Amino acid sequence: MRTQVAIIGAGPAGLLLGQLLQVAGIETVILERRSADYVLGRIRAGVLEQGTVDLIARAGCDARLRQEGLPHAGVNLCFDGKRHRIDLAALTAGKEVVVYGQTEVTRDLMEARAAADARTVYEATGVHLEGFERARPVVHFRKGGIAQTLECDFIAGCDGFYGVSRQSVPEGALETFERVYPFGWLGLLADVPPANEELIYVNHEDGFALCSMRSPTRSRYYLQCDADEKVENWSDQRFWDELRRRLDPEAAAALVTGPALEKSIAPLRSFVAEPLRFGRLFLAGDVAHIVPPTGAKGLNLAASDVHYLSEALIEYYGEGSSAGIDAYSARALARVWKAERFSWWMTSLLHRFPENGRFGHRIQLAELEYLVSSDAAAASLAENYVGLPF
Ligand code: FAD
Ligand code: DHB
């Protein structure tokens, strides 16, 4: 098999890159370790920045997003039992975010790829990258027990944090930066109307909570939990009781409970690997960087990498120029670090850090008070939350 760009991973980064290149007439093959159904079964992000929406539109995959996505012009912070609204639109000259689940983004991109007859090999195992430091990279893999090779001009490693692409880079060529937080998020998805029309981020002395949603009839809630907590310890009833306790009285009264469709625990981590290019191998998305979920930047950061990488490859094939490819790593990383900073800051502001004690909690409350009483402080939050420009 031969293609122009071999893409490893059919998550949002791989699928979006594939579709942007497809629209520009560049051929790709995606190799994905899991089945399509497995990929669609993972419940993850829910908030899209305007830049991400625009990119999905450029890929021609925004029809359902325009119909079903929920634009949000504000977001709420709750602390000391009181809720305060941050008017995102007013503080950013009209910018908003759109609530539309990662599952739906993935489904739309998969359908567009199938309609364009672009090749995706699902359940491709034993993916092994070779020769990316030379002119003709090769990807080896197995499908249904049969060994195959894919020759290409470039490899795009979009295979997530545990993927093979970053691990294929020679030791010493990569520098990594990491912070692991001493807690996780317990998430619950249920077919109940959201407790509030907009998201509520909660700082409670017993820990963070978040009210989010997927649609007017489907809610997504999160609770800060211990890093080694087990999902089995949390009955639906225990989850709902704890969530209600952490909310302001109005949200607590509006909370509608129901059976969980999904419940899972995600660890919190900040991680960056540099650089993002090794010869003809590029890294994009979670394979190269992880943010803690507070602030909803993970999927949006994968999209901004893909923006820079797709532009670079389109320039290479269209004009024969390597300028974009040469600049990719530095351009993408400049934005990555700003989102790392914002996600770390939102996490620090809203979670309970036992080691910081009562002093740390009072400092958080002072900063939250400042945020909701100063337009200058709120504007900084708002401009980062809606997404810094690409
Ligand atoms: P992924 O979505 O991880 O896709 C990578 C793909 O590569 C996967 O399909 C994987 O199966 C495949 N792959 C891996 N290894 C191989 C291999 N060796 N060969 C072939 N294919 C391979 N972000 C938010 O903003 N808000 C959230 O609430 C949120 N919750 C999250 C919860 C969890 C449990 C996780 C893990 C992430 C969450 N994120 C969240 C982050 C967000 O989902 C990611 O940033 C986003 O999925 C990144 O997209 P990606 O395409 O880079 O990686
Ligand atoms: C969701 C996740 C986030 O991390 C966040 O900051 C907001 C919303 C969500 O899953 O809906």
XYZ file of C-alpha atoms and ligand atoms in Angstrom:
454
model
C 0.000 0.000 0.000
C 1.143 3.559 -0.647
C -0.318 6.939 0.308
C 0.810 10.548 0.711
C 0.183 10.940 4.458
C -0.156 7.956 6.809
C -2.176 8.961 9.874
C -1.897 6.899 13.054
C -5.076 7.069 15.176
C -8.740 7.801 14.353
C -9.455 10.119 17.294
C -10.466 13.744 16.658
C -6.903 14.755 15.663
C -6.421 11.988 13.068
C -9.914 12.214 11.592
C -9.905 16.016 11.355
C -6.458 16.059 9.739
C -7.598 13.364 7.306
C -10.673 15.356 6.304
C -8.836 18.693 5.882
C -6.241 16.990 3.653
C -8.969 15.122 1.739
C -10.708 18.428 0.936
C -7.352 19.751 -0.356
C -6.873 16.706 -2.609
C -4.163 15.040 -0.500
C -4.481 11.291 -0.024
C -4.330 9.751 3.449
C -4.717 6.330 5.048
C -5.668 6.170 8.736
C -4.535 3.213 10.852
C -6.575 2.795 14.067
C -5.906 0.144 16.684
C -9.537 -0.098 17.852
C -12.868 -0.674 16.086
C -14.988 2.309 14.981
C -17.637 1.397 17.588
C -15.050 1.342 20.356
C -13.784 4.803 19.360
C -17.376 6.113 19.338
C -18.105 4.577 22.738
C -15.536 6.722 24.584
C -17.237 9.580 26.419
C -14.815 12.499 26.569
C -14.855 16.222 25.807
C -17.927 18.386 25.298
C -16.993 22.038 24.710
C -15.754 23.351 21.344
C -14.014 26.688 20.823
C -15.065 28.837 17.847
C -11.754 28.054 16.121
C -12.460 24.322 16.404
C -15.970 24.817 14.995
C -14.520 26.831 12.090
C -11.994 24.092 11.360
C -14.713 21.418 11.352
C -16.623 23.661 8.926
C -13.551 23.925 6.696
C -13.447 20.133 6.665
C -17.096 20.210 5.476
C -18.361 18.352 8.563
C -20.388 20.972 10.421
C -23.976 20.372 9.223
C -25.173 18.484 12.317
C -22.985 20.599 14.606
C -24.765 23.767 13.360
C -28.172 22.167 13.975
C -27.615 20.359 17.251
C -24.675 22.175 18.896
C -25.613 24.439 21.801
C -23.919 27.879 21.659
C -23.006 29.161 25.130
C -22.351 32.877 25.622
C -21.551 32.531 29.325
C -20.131 30.226 31.973
C -20.688 30.145 35.737
C -18.369 29.966 38.716
C -19.811 28.784 42.025
C -17.990 29.267 45.336
C -19.039 29.878 48.930
C -22.410 28.441 47.902
C -23.091 31.310 45.449
C -23.126 31.307 41.668
C -21.597 34.066 39.496
C -21.900 34.376 35.725
C -18.948 35.215 33.476
C -20.356 36.835 30.329
C -18.010 35.342 27.743
C -19.570 37.146 24.801
C -19.528 40.597 26.420
C -15.911 40.179 27.555
C -14.609 38.917 24.170
C -16.446 41.083 21.623
C -19.082 38.429 20.926
C -17.205 35.132 21.068
C -18.918 31.975 22.327
C -18.243 28.266 22.805
C -20.404 25.435 21.461
C -21.441 22.371 23.463
C -21.251 19.369 21.123
C -19.789 16.067 22.272
C -16.505 14.594 21.079
C -18.473 11.446 20.186
C -20.603 13.454 17.766
C -17.602 15.263 16.238
C -15.959 11.869 15.716
C -19.098 10.344 14.192
C -19.503 13.256 11.722
C -15.845 13.019 10.660
C -16.046 9.224 10.267
C -19.150 9.540 8.094
C -17.541 12.200 5.867
C -14.457 10.023 5.489
C -16.547 6.998 4.495
C -18.539 9.136 1.991
C -15.264 10.336 0.408
C -14.057 6.719 0.089
C -10.917 7.592 2.052
C -9.310 4.534 3.607
C -9.356 3.828 7.352
C -8.010 0.506 8.621
C -9.682 -0.231 11.967
C -8.262 -2.892 14.300
C -4.799 -2.372 12.811
C -2.456 -3.940 15.386
C 1.301 -3.917 15.906
C 1.751 -0.530 14.212
C 5.473 0.095 13.808
C 7.021 3.241 12.256
C 10.216 3.152 10.224
C 12.386 5.399 8.106
C 10.808 8.732 9.058
C 14.246 10.290 9.251
C 14.665 9.384 5.543
C 12.725 10.330 2.385
C 10.391 7.309 2.318
C 8.821 6.392 5.671
C 7.091 3.017 6.025
C 4.441 1.914 8.519
C 4.190 -1.792 9.312
C 0.983 -3.204 10.829
C -1.198 -6.292 11.018
C -4.826 -6.535 10.006
C -6.735 -9.753 10.658
C -3.426 -11.485 11.400
C -1.891 -10.514 8.030
C 1.264 -8.363 8.028
C 1.054 -5.289 5.761
C 3.186 -2.250 4.923
C 2.125 1.281 4.102
C 4.638 3.482 2.279
C 4.129 7.244 2.507
C 5.680 10.718 2.233
C 4.844 11.685 5.828
C 3.536 10.099 9.019
C 1.149 12.039 11.271
C 1.192 10.549 14.779
C -2.308 11.293 16.134
C -2.521 8.229 18.370
C -3.179 9.728 21.792
C -1.170 9.699 25.016
C -0.492 5.943 25.018
C 0.140 5.755 21.261
C 3.161 4.353 19.472
C 4.280 7.492 17.597
C 5.905 9.349 20.477
C 7.522 6.109 21.619
C 9.048 5.637 18.143
C 11.181 8.748 18.497
C 14.808 7.939 19.396
C 15.608 8.395 23.064
C 17.238 11.726 23.734
C 15.477 13.465 20.824
C 12.465 14.301 22.970
C 12.143 16.505 26.034
C 9.107 15.993 28.278
C 7.487 18.149 30.965
C 4.913 16.680 33.361
C 2.754 17.356 36.403
C 0.451 14.722 37.858
C -2.334 15.995 40.153
C -3.243 14.141 43.349
C -6.895 13.653 42.311
C -9.144 12.574 39.432
C -12.554 13.348 37.948
C -15.464 10.986 38.374
C -17.819 11.602 35.429
C -21.450 10.586 35.015
C -23.596 10.802 31.867
C -27.395 10.574 32.175
C -30.486 11.200 30.080
C -31.827 13.971 32.305
C -32.231 17.699 31.502
C -29.239 19.812 32.639
C -29.479 21.480 36.069
C -28.691 24.810 34.377
C -28.672 26.135 30.805
C -24.967 27.028 31.092
C -21.998 25.186 32.596
C -21.277 25.607 36.311
C -17.705 25.150 37.617
C -17.834 24.655 41.390
C -15.176 25.270 44.043
C -16.488 23.507 47.181
C -14.434 22.895 50.301
C -14.925 19.146 49.802
C -13.795 19.332 46.178
C -14.496 20.500 42.635
C -17.727 19.769 40.748
C -18.862 20.559 37.207
C -22.325 20.650 35.643
C -22.148 20.201 31.885
C -24.344 18.714 29.200
C -24.508 17.112 25.786
C -28.030 18.232 24.759
C -31.221 19.651 26.335
C -32.032 16.102 27.489
C -28.579 14.698 28.291
C -26.367 15.881 31.162
C -22.700 15.353 31.984
C -21.537 15.889 35.573
C -18.142 15.560 37.228
C -16.880 15.337 40.821
C -13.316 15.662 42.056
C -12.340 12.314 43.598
C -9.193 10.703 45.033
C -6.647 9.635 42.421
C -6.977 5.978 43.462
C -10.805 6.020 43.790
C -12.728 3.110 42.223
C -15.860 3.647 40.152
C -17.471 0.621 41.879
C -17.496 2.614 45.129
C -19.865 5.153 43.587
C -23.474 4.075 43.208
C -25.575 6.474 41.133
C -27.298 7.539 44.358
C -23.989 8.379 46.072
C -22.888 10.420 43.039
C -26.117 12.438 42.890
C -26.126 13.078 46.662
C -22.521 14.294 46.645
C -23.060 16.469 43.561
C -26.172 18.079 45.073
C -24.219 18.858 48.262
C -21.531 20.739 46.297
C -23.954 22.917 44.240
C -25.571 26.260 45.036
C -29.160 25.983 46.370
C -30.779 26.924 43.025
C -28.805 24.360 41.011
C -29.284 21.729 43.738
C -33.053 22.252 43.578
C -33.038 22.079 39.767
C -30.925 18.896 39.626
C -32.824 16.049 37.974
C -31.356 12.613 38.660
C -31.624 9.353 36.723
C -29.721 6.162 35.942
C -26.134 6.626 34.691
C -25.519 5.767 31.031
C -21.788 5.888 31.754
C -19.602 6.470 34.793
C -15.806 6.627 34.713
C -12.767 8.118 36.432
C -10.150 10.163 34.545
C -6.767 10.998 36.083
C -5.560 14.629 35.875
C -2.230 15.349 34.265
C -0.308 18.135 32.541
C 2.212 16.870 29.985
C 4.133 18.308 27.022
C 6.635 16.576 24.715
C 8.932 18.715 22.551
C 9.496 19.022 19.624
C 6.528 17.900 17.501
C 8.507 16.975 14.396
C 11.202 14.380 13.693
C 12.096 14.373 10.004
C 8.939 13.130 8.268
C 7.066 12.257 11.472
C 4.770 14.832 13.075
C 2.998 14.565 16.436
C -0.440 16.172 16.938
C -2.957 16.074 19.804
C -2.826 13.995 22.999
C 0.208 12.017 21.808
C 2.248 15.168 22.396
C 0.411 16.968 25.193
C -2.177 16.420 27.904
C -4.026 19.086 29.870
C -6.148 18.509 32.975
C -9.778 18.751 31.748
C -10.682 21.916 33.727
C -11.301 24.503 31.017
C -12.074 21.928 28.277
C -8.913 22.459 26.262
C -7.827 18.873 25.324
C -9.860 18.376 22.167
C -9.509 22.036 21.159
C -5.728 21.795 21.414
C -5.721 18.706 19.196
C -7.689 20.807 16.687
C -5.218 23.715 16.759
C -2.271 21.349 16.142
C -4.191 19.920 13.195
C -4.822 23.430 11.879
C -1.077 24.204 11.764
C -0.155 20.753 10.429
C -2.793 20.670 7.693
C -1.768 24.158 6.501
C 1.874 23.051 6.417
C 1.147 19.904 4.400
C -1.197 21.720 1.995
C 1.550 24.317 1.408
C 4.088 21.528 0.821
C 1.988 19.678 -1.754
C 0.509 22.821 -3.347
C 3.565 25.076 -3.577
C 6.462 22.722 -2.935
C 7.442 24.846 0.073
C 8.751 23.297 3.309
C 8.358 26.557 5.276
C 5.163 25.488 7.060
C 6.544 22.050 7.868
C 9.700 23.599 9.297
C 7.668 26.011 11.425
C 5.018 23.479 12.577
C 6.526 22.445 15.897
C 7.296 25.958 17.134
C 3.943 27.389 16.001
C 1.892 24.618 17.570
C 3.905 24.537 20.811
C 3.521 28.287 21.370
C -0.249 27.796 21.581
C 0.047 24.487 23.466
C 1.930 26.109 26.342
C -0.662 28.886 26.684
C -3.438 26.282 26.950
C -1.283 24.282 29.403
C -0.988 27.390 31.538
C -4.717 28.119 31.443
C -5.718 24.523 32.256
C -3.214 24.347 35.120
C -4.523 27.672 36.454
C -8.231 26.680 36.244
C -7.357 23.380 37.940
C -5.417 25.158 40.705
C -8.236 27.656 41.243
C -11.110 25.198 41.535
C -9.901 21.955 43.124
C -9.211 21.035 46.711
C -5.477 20.523 47.251
C -5.171 18.893 50.698
C -1.492 19.865 50.943
C -2.373 23.577 50.572
C -4.628 23.493 53.642
C -7.057 26.208 54.750
C -4.710 28.986 53.644
C -4.761 27.644 50.100
C -8.562 27.522 50.111
C -8.816 31.152 51.280
C -6.414 32.250 48.536
C -8.640 30.462 45.985
C -11.719 32.246 47.339
C -9.936 35.622 47.178
C -8.970 35.000 43.563
C -12.516 33.892 42.686
C -13.935 37.029 44.337
C -11.481 39.109 42.324
C -12.455 37.318 39.089
C -16.172 37.987 39.486
C -15.704 41.616 40.567
C -13.057 42.780 38.079
C -13.758 42.982 34.349
C -10.001 42.925 33.710
C -9.589 39.607 35.544
C -12.783 38.121 34.069
C -11.717 39.164 30.551
C -8.519 37.136 30.880
C -10.497 34.043 31.869
C -13.033 34.642 29.093
C -10.510 35.139 26.298
C -8.728 31.911 27.223
C -11.965 29.953 27.751
C -13.361 30.831 24.307
C -9.931 29.993 22.855
C -6.864 32.027 21.937
C -6.513 32.699 18.198
C -4.747 30.095 16.013
P -7.395 10.364 21.077
O -8.800 10.816 21.123
O -6.840 9.644 22.266
O -7.247 9.442 19.790
C -6.112 8.658 19.546
C -6.506 7.433 18.742
O -5.350 6.678 18.433
C -7.430 6.501 19.524
O -8.569 6.199 18.754
C -6.568 5.271 19.796
O -7.320 4.078 19.824
C -5.607 5.301 18.625
N -4.345 4.624 18.887
C -3.633 4.593 20.038
N -2.520 3.865 19.893
C -2.535 3.393 18.628
C -1.641 2.571 17.899
N -0.536 2.074 18.470
N -1.946 2.275 16.617
C -3.071 2.777 16.046
N -3.952 3.574 16.704
C -3.683 3.880 17.976
N -10.947 16.875 27.032
C -11.768 17.858 27.303
O -11.575 18.942 26.739
N -12.809 17.667 28.174
C -13.033 16.460 28.781
O -13.975 16.292 29.551
C -12.180 15.413 28.531
N -12.345 14.202 29.128
C -11.460 13.201 28.856
C -11.602 11.962 29.470
C -10.684 10.928 29.226
C -10.834 9.581 29.917
C -9.599 11.155 28.329
C -8.591 10.053 28.047
C -9.489 12.393 27.697
C -10.412 13.425 27.955
N -10.297 14.673 27.335
C -11.131 15.663 27.618
C -9.275 14.984 26.386
C -9.773 14.828 24.950
O -10.691 13.781 24.858
C -8.550 14.595 24.124
O -7.733 15.748 24.210
C -8.826 14.276 22.662
O -9.468 13.033 22.555
C -7.521 14.261 21.883
O -7.710 13.734 20.613
P -6.584 12.894 19.906
O -7.158 12.541 18.585
O -5.305 13.588 20.001
O -6.401 11.567 20.808
C -16.851 19.109 29.841
C -15.594 18.732 30.197
C -14.714 19.684 30.646
O -13.463 19.340 30.982
C -15.081 20.997 30.790
O -14.195 21.896 31.271
C -16.337 21.366 30.429
C -17.225 20.412 29.949
C -17.793 18.096 29.352
O -17.434 16.910 29.284
O -18.932 18.444 29.041
